[in-house]
Amino acid sequence: MREIHVDTITAAVENLFIDANINLSQNVIDAIKGAITKEESAAGKEVLRELIKNAEIAKEGKMPICQDTGLAVTFVEIGQDVHITGGGLSDAISEGVRGAYQKGYLRKSCCDPFSRKNTGDNTPPVIHTKIVPGDAVKITAMPKGGGSENYGEVRMLIPAQGREGVKAFVLEMVKKGGPNPCPPIIVGVGIGGNLETSALLSKEALMAPLGERNNDPELAALEIEMLDEINKTGIGPQGYGGTVTALDVHVEMMPCHIASFPVAVNIQCHAHRIKKITL
Ligand code: SF4
């Protein structure tokens, strides 16, 4: 059995969250550059150019892309042939997040829900773990801003609402958010499972590279249809009006109970910060 020490996990998490907050991925930069050619409004085009400039300044100056450096959402896929040594996995991830937000001078955005007292170091992170075959550990860091997360929702639809019900729900959430989730947005849609898994699926859907379509042709068609309808809302980049409200829509789906039809929408802003490593 392969052994991975917790110190390796902590160091990896620390690097990922600093990197994610400072260096916008090339995939996102390419999508925003592509959107400049598609955007029809002058103000919208200008905003998209500013977003590219902002990403360049952040990279050069080693500064965060956005002042909201997010809640530290962490996905971990653990190979079943791996033994984590030297301590607990969750503690190691928390330590990595603590280090990233302190050493990277990133804003700490985690607080007690009632008192609103800041926890002081952006912990605890949100950790999702999955046991997978193999002897590797894959870590994905997704600092998630509050402005976009606030326009997510899980809804138990009526099964008869079907495909059209999903589209209407997604469009309703995008219109409700308007300029607040800092468009151009990316929309993650989770369909099926139960209440909590649909929410998780919607978050996982955000991890797909922009421009990549679902392997299922029916879901791929649904992604394209929803992207088209969202971009007809006219909200546009940063809400200044235009034809690029969303950069992409991704769907993840799994079977559900015969009496249920759970659907979740998770909206991501243009500061689409995702970094991954395989140990
Ligand atoms: S929604 Fe995104 S871009 Fe807007 S303030 Fe929050 S993190 Fe920044």
CSV table of C-alpha atoms and ligand atoms in Angstrom, one decimal:
chain,number,residue,atom,x,y,z
A,1,MET,CA,0.0,0.0,0.0
A,2,ARG,CA,1.3,3.4,-0.9
A,3,GLU,CA,1.9,5.8,1.9
A,4,ILE,CA,1.4,9.6,1.7
A,5,HIS,CA,2.3,11.8,4.6
A,6,VAL,CA,-0.1,14.5,5.8
A,7,ASP,CA,2.7,17.1,5.3
A,8,THR,CA,2.5,16.4,1.6
A,9,ILE,CA,-1.2,17.0,1.6
A,10,THR,CA,-0.9,20.2,3.6
A,11,ALA,CA,1.8,21.6,1.3
A,12,ALA,CA,-0.3,20.7,-1.8
A,13,VAL,CA,-3.5,22.3,-0.5
A,14,GLU,CA,-1.6,25.5,0.5
A,15,ASN,CA,-0.1,25.9,-3.0
A,16,LEU,CA,-3.3,25.1,-4.7
A,17,PHE,CA,-5.4,27.8,-2.9
A,18,ILE,CA,-2.7,30.5,-3.4
A,19,ASP,CA,-2.3,29.5,-7.1
A,20,ALA,CA,-6.1,29.4,-7.7
A,21,ASN,CA,-6.6,32.8,-6.2
A,22,ILE,CA,-3.8,34.5,-8.1
A,23,ASN,CA,-3.6,32.7,-11.5
A,24,LEU,CA,-6.8,32.4,-13.5
A,25,SER,CA,-6.6,29.1,-15.5
A,26,GLN,CA,-5.8,29.4,-19.2
A,27,ASN,CA,-9.1,27.6,-19.9
A,28,VAL,CA,-11.0,30.5,-18.3
A,29,ILE,CA,-8.9,33.2,-19.9
A,30,ASP,CA,-9.4,31.6,-23.3
A,31,ALA,CA,-13.2,31.4,-22.7
A,32,ILE,CA,-13.3,35.1,-21.7
A,33,LYS,CA,-11.2,36.0,-24.8
A,34,GLY,CA,-13.5,34.0,-27.0
A,35,ALA,CA,-16.5,35.8,-25.4
A,36,ILE,CA,-15.1,39.2,-26.5
A,37,THR,CA,-15.6,38.1,-30.1
A,38,LYS,CA,-19.2,36.9,-29.4
A,39,GLU,CA,-20.3,39.8,-27.3
A,40,GLU,CA,-22.4,42.3,-29.3
A,41,SER,CA,-22.6,45.2,-26.8
A,42,ALA,CA,-19.7,47.7,-26.7
A,43,ALA,CA,-20.0,48.0,-22.9
A,44,GLY,CA,-20.0,44.2,-22.6
A,45,LYS,CA,-16.9,43.9,-24.8
A,46,GLU,CA,-15.1,46.5,-22.7
A,47,VAL,CA,-15.9,44.7,-19.4
A,48,LEU,CA,-14.6,41.4,-20.8
A,49,ARG,CA,-11.3,43.2,-21.8
A,50,GLU,CA,-11.1,44.6,-18.3
A,51,LEU,CA,-11.5,41.1,-16.9
A,52,ILE,CA,-8.5,39.9,-19.0
A,53,LYS,CA,-6.5,42.9,-17.9
A,54,ASN,CA,-7.5,42.2,-14.2
A,55,ALA,CA,-6.3,38.6,-14.5
A,56,GLU,CA,-3.0,39.8,-16.0
A,57,ILE,CA,-2.4,42.3,-13.3
A,58,ALA,CA,-3.2,39.7,-10.6
A,59,LYS,CA,-0.7,37.3,-12.1
A,60,GLU,CA,2.1,39.8,-12.5
A,61,GLY,CA,1.6,41.4,-9.1
A,62,LYS,CA,0.9,38.0,-7.4
A,63,MET,CA,-2.4,39.5,-6.1
A,64,PRO,CA,-5.8,37.9,-5.8
A,65,ILE,CA,-8.0,38.1,-8.9
A,66,CYS,CA,-10.9,39.2,-6.7
A,67,GLN,CA,-11.1,40.6,-3.1
A,68,ASP,CA,-13.5,37.8,-2.3
A,69,THR,CA,-11.0,34.9,-2.0
A,70,GLY,CA,-13.8,32.5,-1.2
A,71,LEU,CA,-14.8,29.7,1.1
A,72,ALA,CA,-12.2,27.0,0.6
A,73,VAL,CA,-14.1,24.2,-1.2
A,74,THR,CA,-11.9,21.1,-1.5
A,75,PHE,CA,-12.6,17.9,-3.4
A,76,VAL,CA,-10.4,14.9,-2.6
A,77,GLU,CA,-10.3,11.6,-4.5
A,78,ILE,CA,-8.5,9.1,-2.4
A,79,GLY,CA,-7.2,5.9,-4.0
A,80,GLN,CA,-8.2,2.9,-2.0
A,81,ASP,CA,-4.6,1.7,-2.0
A,82,VAL,CA,-3.3,4.8,-0.2
A,83,HIS,CA,-2.5,5.0,3.5
A,84,ILE,CA,-2.4,8.6,4.8
A,85,THR,CA,0.2,8.7,7.5
A,86,GLY,CA,1.3,11.2,10.2
A,87,GLY,CA,-2.2,12.5,11.1
A,88,GLY,CA,-5.7,13.1,10.0
A,89,LEU,CA,-6.6,14.0,6.4
A,90,SER,CA,-9.2,16.7,7.3
A,91,ASP,CA,-6.7,18.4,9.7
A,92,ALA,CA,-4.0,18.3,7.0
A,93,ILE,CA,-6.4,20.0,4.5
A,94,SER,CA,-7.4,22.6,7.1
A,95,GLU,CA,-3.7,23.3,7.9
A,96,GLY,CA,-3.1,23.8,4.1
A,97,VAL,CA,-6.0,26.3,3.8
A,98,ARG,CA,-4.9,28.1,7.0
A,99,GLY,CA,-1.4,28.5,5.5
A,100,ALA,CA,-2.6,29.6,2.1
A,101,TYR,CA,-4.8,32.3,3.4
A,102,GLN,CA,-2.2,33.6,5.8
A,103,LYS,CA,0.9,33.4,3.7
A,104,GLY,CA,-0.9,34.4,0.5
A,105,TYR,CA,-2.5,37.5,2.2
A,106,LEU,CA,-5.9,36.2,1.1
A,107,ARG,CA,-9.1,37.6,2.7
A,108,LYS,CA,-10.5,35.3,5.3
A,109,SER,CA,-14.2,34.9,4.5
A,110,CYS,CA,-15.4,32.3,6.9
A,111,CYS,CA,-17.6,33.2,9.8
A,112,ASP,CA,-20.1,31.9,12.4
A,113,PRO,CA,-23.5,31.9,10.7
A,114,PHE,CA,-25.3,33.7,13.7
A,115,SER,CA,-22.7,35.9,15.4
A,116,ARG,CA,-21.0,36.6,12.0
A,117,LYS,CA,-17.7,36.4,14.0
A,118,ASN,CA,-14.8,35.6,11.5
A,119,THR,CA,-13.1,32.3,12.3
A,120,GLY,CA,-9.8,34.2,11.5
A,121,ASP,CA,-8.0,31.8,9.2
A,122,ASN,CA,-10.7,30.8,6.6
A,123,THR,CA,-11.1,27.4,8.2
A,124,PRO,CA,-12.9,25.1,8.3
A,125,PRO,CA,-12.8,24.3,4.6
A,126,VAL,CA,-15.6,22.5,2.9
A,127,ILE,CA,-14.2,19.1,2.2
A,128,HIS,CA,-15.8,16.5,-0.1
A,129,THR,CA,-14.0,13.1,-0.2
A,130,LYS,CA,-14.5,10.2,-2.6
A,131,ILE,CA,-12.8,6.7,-2.4
A,132,VAL,CA,-11.6,5.7,-5.9
A,133,PRO,CA,-9.6,2.8,-7.3
A,134,GLY,CA,-5.8,3.2,-7.4
A,135,ASP,CA,-2.9,4.5,-5.2
A,136,ALA,CA,-3.1,8.3,-5.9
A,137,VAL,CA,-4.7,11.2,-4.2
A,138,LYS,CA,-6.3,13.9,-6.4
A,139,ILE,CA,-7.0,17.3,-4.8
A,140,THR,CA,-9.1,20.0,-6.4
A,141,ALA,CA,-9.2,23.5,-4.8
A,142,MET,CA,-12.1,25.7,-5.6
A,143,PRO,CA,-12.2,29.0,-3.7
A,144,LYS,CA,-15.9,29.9,-4.0
A,145,GLY,CA,-17.1,33.5,-3.7
A,146,GLY,CA,-20.2,34.4,-1.8
A,147,GLY,CA,-21.7,36.6,-4.5
A,148,SER,CA,-22.2,33.7,-6.9
A,149,GLU,CA,-22.9,31.0,-4.3
A,150,ASN,CA,-25.8,33.0,-3.0
A,151,TYR,CA,-27.8,32.4,-6.1
A,152,GLY,CA,-27.7,28.6,-5.9
A,153,GLU,CA,-30.7,26.5,-4.8
A,154,VAL,CA,-31.9,23.0,-4.6
A,155,ARG,CA,-35.5,22.4,-5.6
A,156,MET,CA,-37.6,19.2,-5.5
A,157,LEU,CA,-39.4,19.5,-8.9
A,158,ILE,CA,-42.4,17.4,-9.8
A,159,PRO,CA,-41.2,14.5,-12.0
A,160,ALA,CA,-43.7,15.5,-14.7
A,161,GLN,CA,-41.9,18.9,-15.1
A,162,GLY,CA,-39.1,17.0,-16.8
A,163,ARG,CA,-36.5,18.7,-19.1
A,164,GLU,CA,-38.5,21.9,-19.5
A,165,GLY,CA,-38.9,22.2,-15.7
A,166,VAL,CA,-35.1,22.0,-15.3
A,167,LYS,CA,-34.6,24.7,-18.0
A,168,ALA,CA,-37.2,27.0,-16.4
A,169,PHE,CA,-35.6,26.6,-12.9
A,170,VAL,CA,-32.1,27.4,-14.2
A,171,LEU,CA,-33.3,30.4,-16.1
A,172,GLU,CA,-35.2,31.6,-13.0
A,173,MET,CA,-32.1,31.4,-10.9
A,174,VAL,CA,-30.0,33.3,-13.5
A,175,LYS,CA,-32.5,36.1,-13.8
A,176,LYS,CA,-32.8,36.3,-10.0
A,177,GLY,CA,-29.1,36.7,-9.7
A,178,GLY,CA,-28.9,39.3,-12.5
A,179,PRO,CA,-25.6,41.2,-12.2
A,180,ASN,CA,-25.0,40.1,-8.6
A,181,PRO,CA,-23.0,36.9,-9.3
A,182,CYS,CA,-20.5,38.9,-11.4
A,183,PRO,CA,-21.3,37.6,-14.9
A,184,PRO,CA,-20.2,36.2,-17.2
A,185,ILE,CA,-21.2,33.2,-15.1
A,186,ILE,CA,-20.7,29.5,-15.3
A,187,VAL,CA,-23.7,27.4,-14.3
A,188,GLY,CA,-23.5,24.0,-12.7
A,189,VAL,CA,-26.7,21.9,-12.7
A,190,GLY,CA,-27.1,18.8,-10.7
A,191,ILE,CA,-30.0,16.5,-11.6
A,192,GLY,CA,-31.2,13.4,-9.7
A,193,GLY,CA,-29.9,11.6,-6.7
A,194,ASN,CA,-31.6,13.1,-3.6
A,195,LEU,CA,-31.6,16.5,-1.9
A,196,GLU,CA,-27.9,16.6,-0.9
A,197,THR,CA,-26.4,14.7,-3.9
A,198,SER,CA,-28.1,17.0,-6.4
A,199,ALA,CA,-26.4,19.9,-4.7
A,200,LEU,CA,-23.1,18.1,-4.8
A,201,LEU,CA,-23.6,17.2,-8.4
A,202,SER,CA,-24.2,20.9,-9.3
A,203,LYS,CA,-20.9,21.8,-7.6
A,204,GLU,CA,-19.0,18.9,-9.4
A,205,ALA,CA,-20.5,20.1,-12.7
A,206,LEU,CA,-18.6,23.4,-12.3
A,207,MET,CA,-15.3,21.4,-12.4
A,208,ALA,CA,-15.7,20.5,-16.1
A,209,PRO,CA,-13.4,22.5,-18.4
A,210,LEU,CA,-15.2,25.4,-20.2
A,211,GLY,CA,-16.2,24.4,-23.7
A,212,GLU,CA,-16.3,20.7,-22.9
A,213,ARG,CA,-19.7,19.0,-23.4
A,214,ASN,CA,-21.2,16.2,-21.4
A,215,ASN,CA,-20.5,12.7,-22.8
A,216,ASP,CA,-24.3,12.0,-22.8
A,217,PRO,CA,-25.7,13.5,-26.0
A,218,GLU,CA,-29.0,14.3,-24.4
A,219,LEU,CA,-27.3,16.2,-21.5
A,220,ALA,CA,-24.9,17.9,-24.0
A,221,ALA,CA,-27.9,19.2,-25.9
A,222,LEU,CA,-29.5,20.4,-22.7
A,223,GLU,CA,-26.3,22.3,-21.8
A,224,ILE,CA,-26.2,24.0,-25.2
A,225,GLU,CA,-29.9,24.9,-25.0
A,226,MET,CA,-29.6,26.4,-21.5
A,227,LEU,CA,-26.5,28.4,-22.4
A,228,ASP,CA,-28.3,29.8,-25.4
A,229,GLU,CA,-31.4,30.8,-23.3
A,230,ILE,CA,-29.2,32.3,-20.6
A,231,ASN,CA,-27.4,34.4,-23.1
A,232,LYS,CA,-30.7,35.7,-24.5
A,233,THR,CA,-31.6,37.2,-21.1
A,234,GLY,CA,-29.5,40.3,-22.0
A,235,ILE,CA,-27.9,40.6,-18.5
A,236,GLY,CA,-24.4,40.6,-20.1
A,237,PRO,CA,-20.9,41.0,-18.6
A,238,GLN,CA,-21.1,42.4,-15.1
A,239,GLY,CA,-24.8,43.2,-15.8
A,240,TYR,CA,-24.0,46.0,-18.3
A,241,GLY,CA,-26.2,44.3,-20.9
A,242,GLY,CA,-25.1,42.1,-23.7
A,243,THR,CA,-25.1,38.7,-25.3
A,244,VAL,CA,-22.6,36.9,-23.0
A,245,THR,CA,-24.2,36.4,-19.6
A,246,ALA,CA,-22.7,32.9,-19.2
A,247,LEU,CA,-19.5,31.3,-20.4
A,248,ASP,CA,-20.9,27.8,-20.1
A,249,VAL,CA,-23.4,25.5,-18.5
A,250,HIS,CA,-22.5,22.0,-17.3
A,251,VAL,CA,-24.8,19.3,-16.2
A,252,GLU,CA,-24.2,16.2,-14.0
A,253,MET,CA,-27.0,13.7,-13.5
A,254,MET,CA,-27.7,10.4,-11.7
A,255,PRO,CA,-30.8,8.2,-11.1
A,256,CYS,CA,-33.3,9.4,-8.4
A,257,HIS,CA,-36.3,8.0,-6.5
A,258,ILE,CA,-39.4,7.2,-8.6
A,259,ALA,CA,-41.4,9.9,-6.6
A,260,SER,CA,-38.7,12.6,-6.8
A,261,PHE,CA,-37.0,14.9,-9.2
A,262,PRO,CA,-34.3,16.9,-7.3
A,263,VAL,CA,-32.5,19.6,-9.3
A,264,ALA,CA,-29.8,21.9,-8.0
A,265,VAL,CA,-28.3,25.1,-9.6
A,266,ASN,CA,-24.9,26.3,-8.5
A,267,ILE,CA,-23.7,29.6,-10.1
A,268,GLN,CA,-20.0,30.5,-10.4
A,269,CYS,CA,-18.7,33.9,-11.3
A,270,HIS,CA,-16.1,34.9,-13.9
A,271,ALA,CA,-13.5,34.4,-11.2
A,272,HIS,CA,-13.7,30.7,-11.9
A,273,ARG,CA,-10.9,29.6,-9.7
A,274,ILE,CA,-10.1,25.9,-9.8
A,275,LYS,CA,-6.7,24.2,-9.4
A,276,LYS,CA,-5.9,20.5,-9.3
A,277,ILE,CA,-3.0,18.2,-8.4
A,278,THR,CA,-2.5,14.5,-8.3
A,279,LEU,CA,-0.2,13.1,-5.7
B,1,SF4,S1,-19.0,36.7,-7.1
B,1,SF4,FE1,-16.9,36.2,-7.8
B,1,SF4,S2,-16.1,37.9,-8.9
B,1,SF4,FE2,-17.9,38.6,-7.7
B,1,SF4,S3,-17.1,39.4,-5.8
B,1,SF4,FE3,-17.5,37.2,-5.4
B,1,SF4,S4,-15.7,36.1,-5.9
B,1,SF4,FE4,-15.4,38.1,-6.8
